[in-house]
Every structure is written in structure tokens, then in C-alpha cells.
Amino acid sequence: MTQGRAITMDGELWEWLKVGGATGVGIGGGAGVFMGTLLFFRWMLNFIAGRTDINQQRTDTIRNELIEELREDVKILKSENKEMREELAECERRHGISDRKIIELEGMLQAAGLARQMAQQSRAADTLARKERGE
């Protein structure tokens, strides 16, 4: 057996171990709490930012869908407007034809009226001439 100094737990080493262990536990615990707090806040910020991103994405999607629907509506309205303008031009063309026909018919009616008037004048003149002749 070797002779030497034996290390006992009651000695100086034990004191250093107690102090060092307590210090290590304190520092480790403090660092753990600090890191845990940082991780918690990081997770919280990422969660909130992620929620914001999700809401922003939903808003962007809805806005883009609305814009596309409005573009389609504008295309439909433009085509309807073009069709209505073409129909209006056709109506105006027909209206012009109708106006010309009305003017022609009014002219014919006036001519027919003048012809009747002239026929009546002619009959009246014939009747007057017969009366004067004694017929």
C-alpha cells in the first residue's frame, strides 16, 4: 500500500467543490433561464409575425381575386357597351330611314290632298258651268 495524503470530503477540496458547484449551478441556471426567455420571446415574435404574414397573405389573395373579378366585369361591360353602341347606330340608321319614309308619305298625303282639292275644284267648275249652260 502506498502511503500518502488522503483526500477527505471534509477538507479544503470539499469546500471548493461546494462553492464551485453552487457557482456552476447558479451560472448554468441563470444562463438556462436567460436562453429560455430569449427562445420564448423569439418564438412569440415569430408566431406573431407568422400570424401577420398569414393574414397579409389572405388579404393579398382576396385583393387579387377581387381585382381579377373586376377586370372580368370591365371586359364584359366593354363588350356590352360596344354591342349597345352598335345597336344604337343601327337604331339611328333605321330612324333616319323612317324619317325619310314619313316625309315621303306626308308629301304623298299633301299631293293626294291637293289632287282631291283640284278634283273638287274641277267638279265644282264643271257643275257651275253646267248650271250656267242650263244643263
PDB file of C-alpha atoms in Angstrom:
ATOM      1  CA  MET A   1       0.000   0.000   0.000  1.00  0.00           C
ATOM      2  CA  THR A   2       1.131   3.414  -0.738  1.00  0.00           C
ATOM      3  CA  GLN A   3       1.336   5.965   1.815  1.00  0.00           C
ATOM      4  CA  GLY A   4       0.211   9.432   1.097  1.00  0.00           C
ATOM      5  CA  ARG A   5      -2.093  12.056   1.985  1.00  0.00           C
ATOM      6  CA  ALA A   6      -5.694  11.034   1.645  1.00  0.00           C
ATOM      7  CA  ILE A   7      -8.258  13.418   0.307  1.00  0.00           C
ATOM      8  CA  THR A   8     -11.185  13.652   2.574  1.00  0.00           C
ATOM      9  CA  MET A   9     -14.504  15.194   1.849  1.00  0.00           C
ATOM     10  CA  ASP A  10     -14.309  17.248   4.965  1.00  0.00           C
ATOM     11  CA  GLY A  11     -11.284  19.100   3.762  1.00  0.00           C
ATOM     12  CA  GLU A  12     -10.493  22.067   1.652  1.00  0.00           C
ATOM     13  CA  LEU A  13     -11.366  20.366  -1.619  1.00  0.00           C
ATOM     14  CA  TRP A  14     -14.869  19.800  -0.478  1.00  0.00           C
ATOM     15  CA  GLU A  15     -15.292  23.486   0.229  1.00  0.00           C
ATOM     16  CA  TRP A  16     -14.023  24.379  -3.226  1.00  0.00           C
ATOM     17  CA  LEU A  17     -16.330  21.828  -4.785  1.00  0.00           C
ATOM     18  CA  LYS A  18     -19.304  23.190  -2.906  1.00  0.00           C
ATOM     19  CA  VAL A  19     -18.503  26.758  -3.911  1.00  0.00           C
ATOM     20  CA  GLY A  20     -17.687  25.776  -7.491  1.00  0.00           C
ATOM     21  CA  GLY A  21     -20.737  23.571  -7.789  1.00  0.00           C
ATOM     22  CA  ALA A  22     -23.029  26.212  -6.425  1.00  0.00           C
ATOM     23  CA  THR A  23     -21.472  28.784  -8.729  1.00  0.00           C
ATOM     24  CA  GLY A  24     -21.773  26.433 -11.715  1.00  0.00           C
ATOM     25  CA  VAL A  25     -25.351  25.617 -10.887  1.00  0.00           C
ATOM     26  CA  GLY A  26     -26.141  29.306 -10.447  1.00  0.00           C
ATOM     27  CA  ILE A  27     -24.450  30.354 -13.674  1.00  0.00           C
ATOM     28  CA  GLY A  28     -25.910  27.410 -15.582  1.00  0.00           C
ATOM     29  CA  GLY A  29     -29.362  28.013 -14.201  1.00  0.00           C
ATOM     30  CA  GLY A  30     -29.155  31.720 -14.959  1.00  0.00           C
ATOM     31  CA  ALA A  31     -27.914  31.053 -18.483  1.00  0.00           C
ATOM     32  CA  GLY A  32     -30.652  28.468 -18.967  1.00  0.00           C
ATOM     33  CA  VAL A  33     -33.350  30.864 -17.802  1.00  0.00           C
ATOM     34  CA  PHE A  34     -31.881  33.625 -19.971  1.00  0.00           C
ATOM     35  CA  MET A  35     -31.721  31.388 -23.044  1.00  0.00           C
ATOM     36  CA  GLY A  36     -35.182  30.033 -22.335  1.00  0.00           C
ATOM     37  CA  THR A  37     -36.524  33.576 -22.102  1.00  0.00           C
ATOM     38  CA  LEU A  38     -34.801  34.541 -25.357  1.00  0.00           C
ATOM     39  CA  LEU A  39     -36.170  31.454 -27.093  1.00  0.00           C
ATOM     40  CA  PHE A  40     -39.655  32.139 -25.735  1.00  0.00           C
ATOM     41  CA  PHE A  41     -39.597  35.745 -26.972  1.00  0.00           C
ATOM     42  CA  ARG A  42     -38.149  34.647 -30.306  1.00  0.00           C
ATOM     43  CA  TRP A  43     -40.916  32.044 -30.656  1.00  0.00           C
ATOM     44  CA  MET A  44     -43.539  34.636 -29.664  1.00  0.00           C
ATOM     45  CA  LEU A  45     -42.264  37.155 -32.214  1.00  0.00           C
ATOM     46  CA  ASN A  46     -42.125  34.502 -34.935  1.00  0.00           C
ATOM     47  CA  PHE A  47     -45.641  33.384 -34.026  1.00  0.00           C
ATOM     48  CA  ILE A  48     -46.998  36.923 -34.185  1.00  0.00           C
ATOM     49  CA  ALA A  49     -45.074  37.693 -37.375  1.00  0.00           C
ATOM     50  CA  GLY A  50     -46.265  34.415 -38.875  1.00  0.00           C
ATOM     51  CA  ARG A  51     -49.844  35.260 -37.995  1.00  0.00           C
ATOM     52  CA  THR A  52     -49.382  38.678 -39.557  1.00  0.00           C
ATOM     53  CA  ASP A  53     -47.889  37.098 -42.679  1.00  0.00           C
ATOM     54  CA  ILE A  54     -50.793  34.662 -42.905  1.00  0.00           C
ATOM     55  CA  ASN A  55     -53.312  37.499 -42.546  1.00  0.00           C
ATOM     56  CA  GLN A  56     -51.399  39.579 -45.098  1.00  0.00           C
ATOM     57  CA  GLN A  57     -51.336  36.626 -47.469  1.00  0.00           C
ATOM     58  CA  ARG A  58     -55.092  36.153 -47.072  1.00  0.00           C
ATOM     59  CA  THR A  59     -55.636  39.860 -47.678  1.00  0.00           C
ATOM     60  CA  ASP A  60     -53.415  39.771 -50.774  1.00  0.00           C
ATOM     61  CA  THR A  61     -55.223  36.708 -52.106  1.00  0.00           C
ATOM     62  CA  ILE A  62     -58.654  38.276 -51.587  1.00  0.00           C
ATOM     63  CA  ARG A  63     -57.487  41.569 -53.117  1.00  0.00           C
ATOM     64  CA  ASN A  64     -56.036  39.780 -56.164  1.00  0.00           C
ATOM     65  CA  GLU A  65     -59.236  37.764 -56.630  1.00  0.00           C
ATOM     66  CA  LEU A  66     -61.288  40.957 -56.373  1.00  0.00           C
ATOM     67  CA  ILE A  67     -59.069  42.714 -58.914  1.00  0.00           C
ATOM     68  CA  GLU A  68     -59.410  39.785 -61.349  1.00  0.00           C
ATOM     69  CA  GLU A  69     -63.201  39.747 -60.913  1.00  0.00           C
ATOM     70  CA  LEU A  70     -63.332  43.495 -61.524  1.00  0.00           C
ATOM     71  CA  ARG A  71     -61.191  43.118 -64.658  1.00  0.00           C
ATOM     72  CA  GLU A  72     -63.564  40.454 -65.952  1.00  0.00           C
ATOM     73  CA  ASP A  73     -66.535  42.702 -65.160  1.00  0.00           C
ATOM     74  CA  VAL A  74     -64.878  45.584 -67.028  1.00  0.00           C
ATOM     75  CA  LYS A  75     -64.291  43.326 -70.063  1.00  0.00           C
ATOM     76  CA  ILE A  76     -67.941  42.259 -70.001  1.00  0.00           C
ATOM     77  CA  LEU A  77     -69.121  45.859 -69.655  1.00  0.00           C
ATOM     78  CA  LYS A  78     -66.867  46.969 -72.516  1.00  0.00           C
ATOM     79  CA  SER A  79     -68.264  44.279 -74.798  1.00  0.00           C
ATOM     80  CA  GLU A  80     -71.832  45.143 -73.744  1.00  0.00           C
ATOM     81  CA  ASN A  81     -71.093  48.832 -74.329  1.00  0.00           C
ATOM     82  CA  LYS A  82     -69.737  48.035 -77.802  1.00  0.00           C
ATOM     83  CA  GLU A  83     -72.830  45.964 -78.589  1.00  0.00           C
ATOM     84  CA  MET A  84     -75.138  48.714 -77.336  1.00  0.00           C
ATOM     85  CA  ARG A  85     -73.316  51.339 -79.403  1.00  0.00           C
ATOM     86  CA  GLU A  86     -73.680  49.145 -82.482  1.00  0.00           C
ATOM     87  CA  GLU A  87     -77.383  48.664 -81.722  1.00  0.00           C
ATOM     88  CA  LEU A  88     -77.771  52.406 -81.179  1.00  0.00           C
ATOM     89  CA  ALA A  89     -76.102  53.112 -84.525  1.00  0.00           C
ATOM     90  CA  GLU A  90     -78.484  50.626 -86.172  1.00  0.00           C
ATOM     91  CA  CYS A  91     -81.467  52.294 -84.459  1.00  0.00           C
ATOM     92  CA  GLU A  92     -80.295  55.723 -85.606  1.00  0.00           C
ATOM     93  CA  ARG A  93     -79.901  54.404 -89.162  1.00  0.00           C
ATOM     94  CA  ARG A  94     -83.417  52.914 -89.095  1.00  0.00           C
ATOM     95  CA  HIS A  95     -84.768  56.109 -87.547  1.00  0.00           C
ATOM     96  CA  GLY A  96     -83.312  58.078 -90.458  1.00  0.00           C
ATOM     97  CA  ILE A  97     -84.964  55.695 -92.914  1.00  0.00           C
ATOM     98  CA  SER A  98     -88.263  56.018 -91.043  1.00  0.00           C
ATOM     99  CA  ASP A  99     -87.991  59.816 -91.072  1.00  0.00           C
ATOM    100  CA  ARG A 100     -87.445  59.784 -94.844  1.00  0.00           C
ATOM    101  CA  LYS A 101     -90.431  57.468 -95.318  1.00  0.00           C
ATOM    102  CA  ILE A 102     -92.594  59.706 -93.141  1.00  0.00           C
ATOM    103  CA  ILE A 103     -91.545  62.746 -95.161  1.00  0.00           C
ATOM    104  CA  GLU A 104     -92.339  60.862 -98.369  1.00  0.00           C
ATOM    105  CA  LEU A 105     -95.730  59.779 -97.019  1.00  0.00           C
ATOM    106  CA  GLU A 106     -96.533  63.304 -95.841  1.00  0.00           C
ATOM    107  CA  GLY A 107     -95.611  64.542 -99.298  1.00  0.00           C
ATOM    108  CA  MET A 108     -97.876  61.894-100.842  1.00  0.00           C
ATOM    109  CA  LEU A 109    -100.688  62.856 -98.480  1.00  0.00           C
ATOM    110  CA  GLN A 110    -100.255  66.513 -99.394  1.00  0.00           C
ATOM    111  CA  ALA A 111    -100.198  65.594-103.064  1.00  0.00           C
ATOM    112  CA  ALA A 112    -103.299  63.435-102.595  1.00  0.00           C
ATOM    113  CA  GLY A 113    -104.958  66.283-100.713  1.00  0.00           C
ATOM    114  CA  LEU A 114    -104.049  68.743-103.471  1.00  0.00           C
ATOM    115  CA  ALA A 115    -105.303  66.253-106.069  1.00  0.00           C
ATOM    116  CA  ARG A 116    -108.623  65.932-104.196  1.00  0.00           C
ATOM    117  CA  GLN A 117    -108.839  69.657-103.849  1.00  0.00           C
ATOM    118  CA  MET A 118    -108.131  70.123-107.547  1.00  0.00           C
ATOM    119  CA  ALA A 119    -110.671  67.389-108.366  1.00  0.00           C
ATOM    120  CA  GLN A 120    -113.266  69.147-106.203  1.00  0.00           C
ATOM    121  CA  GLN A 121    -112.457  72.461-107.835  1.00  0.00           C
ATOM    122  CA  SER A 122    -112.736  70.822-111.228  1.00  0.00           C
ATOM    123  CA  ARG A 123    -116.106  69.244-110.320  1.00  0.00           C
ATOM    124  CA  ALA A 124    -117.315  72.498-108.855  1.00  0.00           C
ATOM    125  CA  ALA A 125    -116.247  74.323-112.011  1.00  0.00           C
ATOM    126  CA  ASP A 126    -117.985  71.660-114.138  1.00  0.00           C
ATOM    127  CA  THR A 127    -121.105  71.902-112.018  1.00  0.00           C
ATOM    128  CA  LEU A 128    -121.079  75.687-112.251  1.00  0.00           C
ATOM    129  CA  ALA A 129    -120.529  75.537-115.981  1.00  0.00           C
ATOM    130  CA  ARG A 130    -123.475  73.125-116.390  1.00  0.00           C
ATOM    131  CA  LYS A 131    -125.682  75.346-114.344  1.00  0.00           C
ATOM    132  CA  GLU A 132    -124.734  78.308-116.452  1.00  0.00           C
ATOM    133  CA  ARG A 133    -125.440  76.361-119.618  1.00  0.00           C
ATOM    134  CA  GLY A 134    -128.666  75.144-118.187  1.00  0.00           C
ATOM    135  CA  GLU A 135    -127.976  71.532-118.123  1.00  0.00           C
TER     136      GLU A 135
END
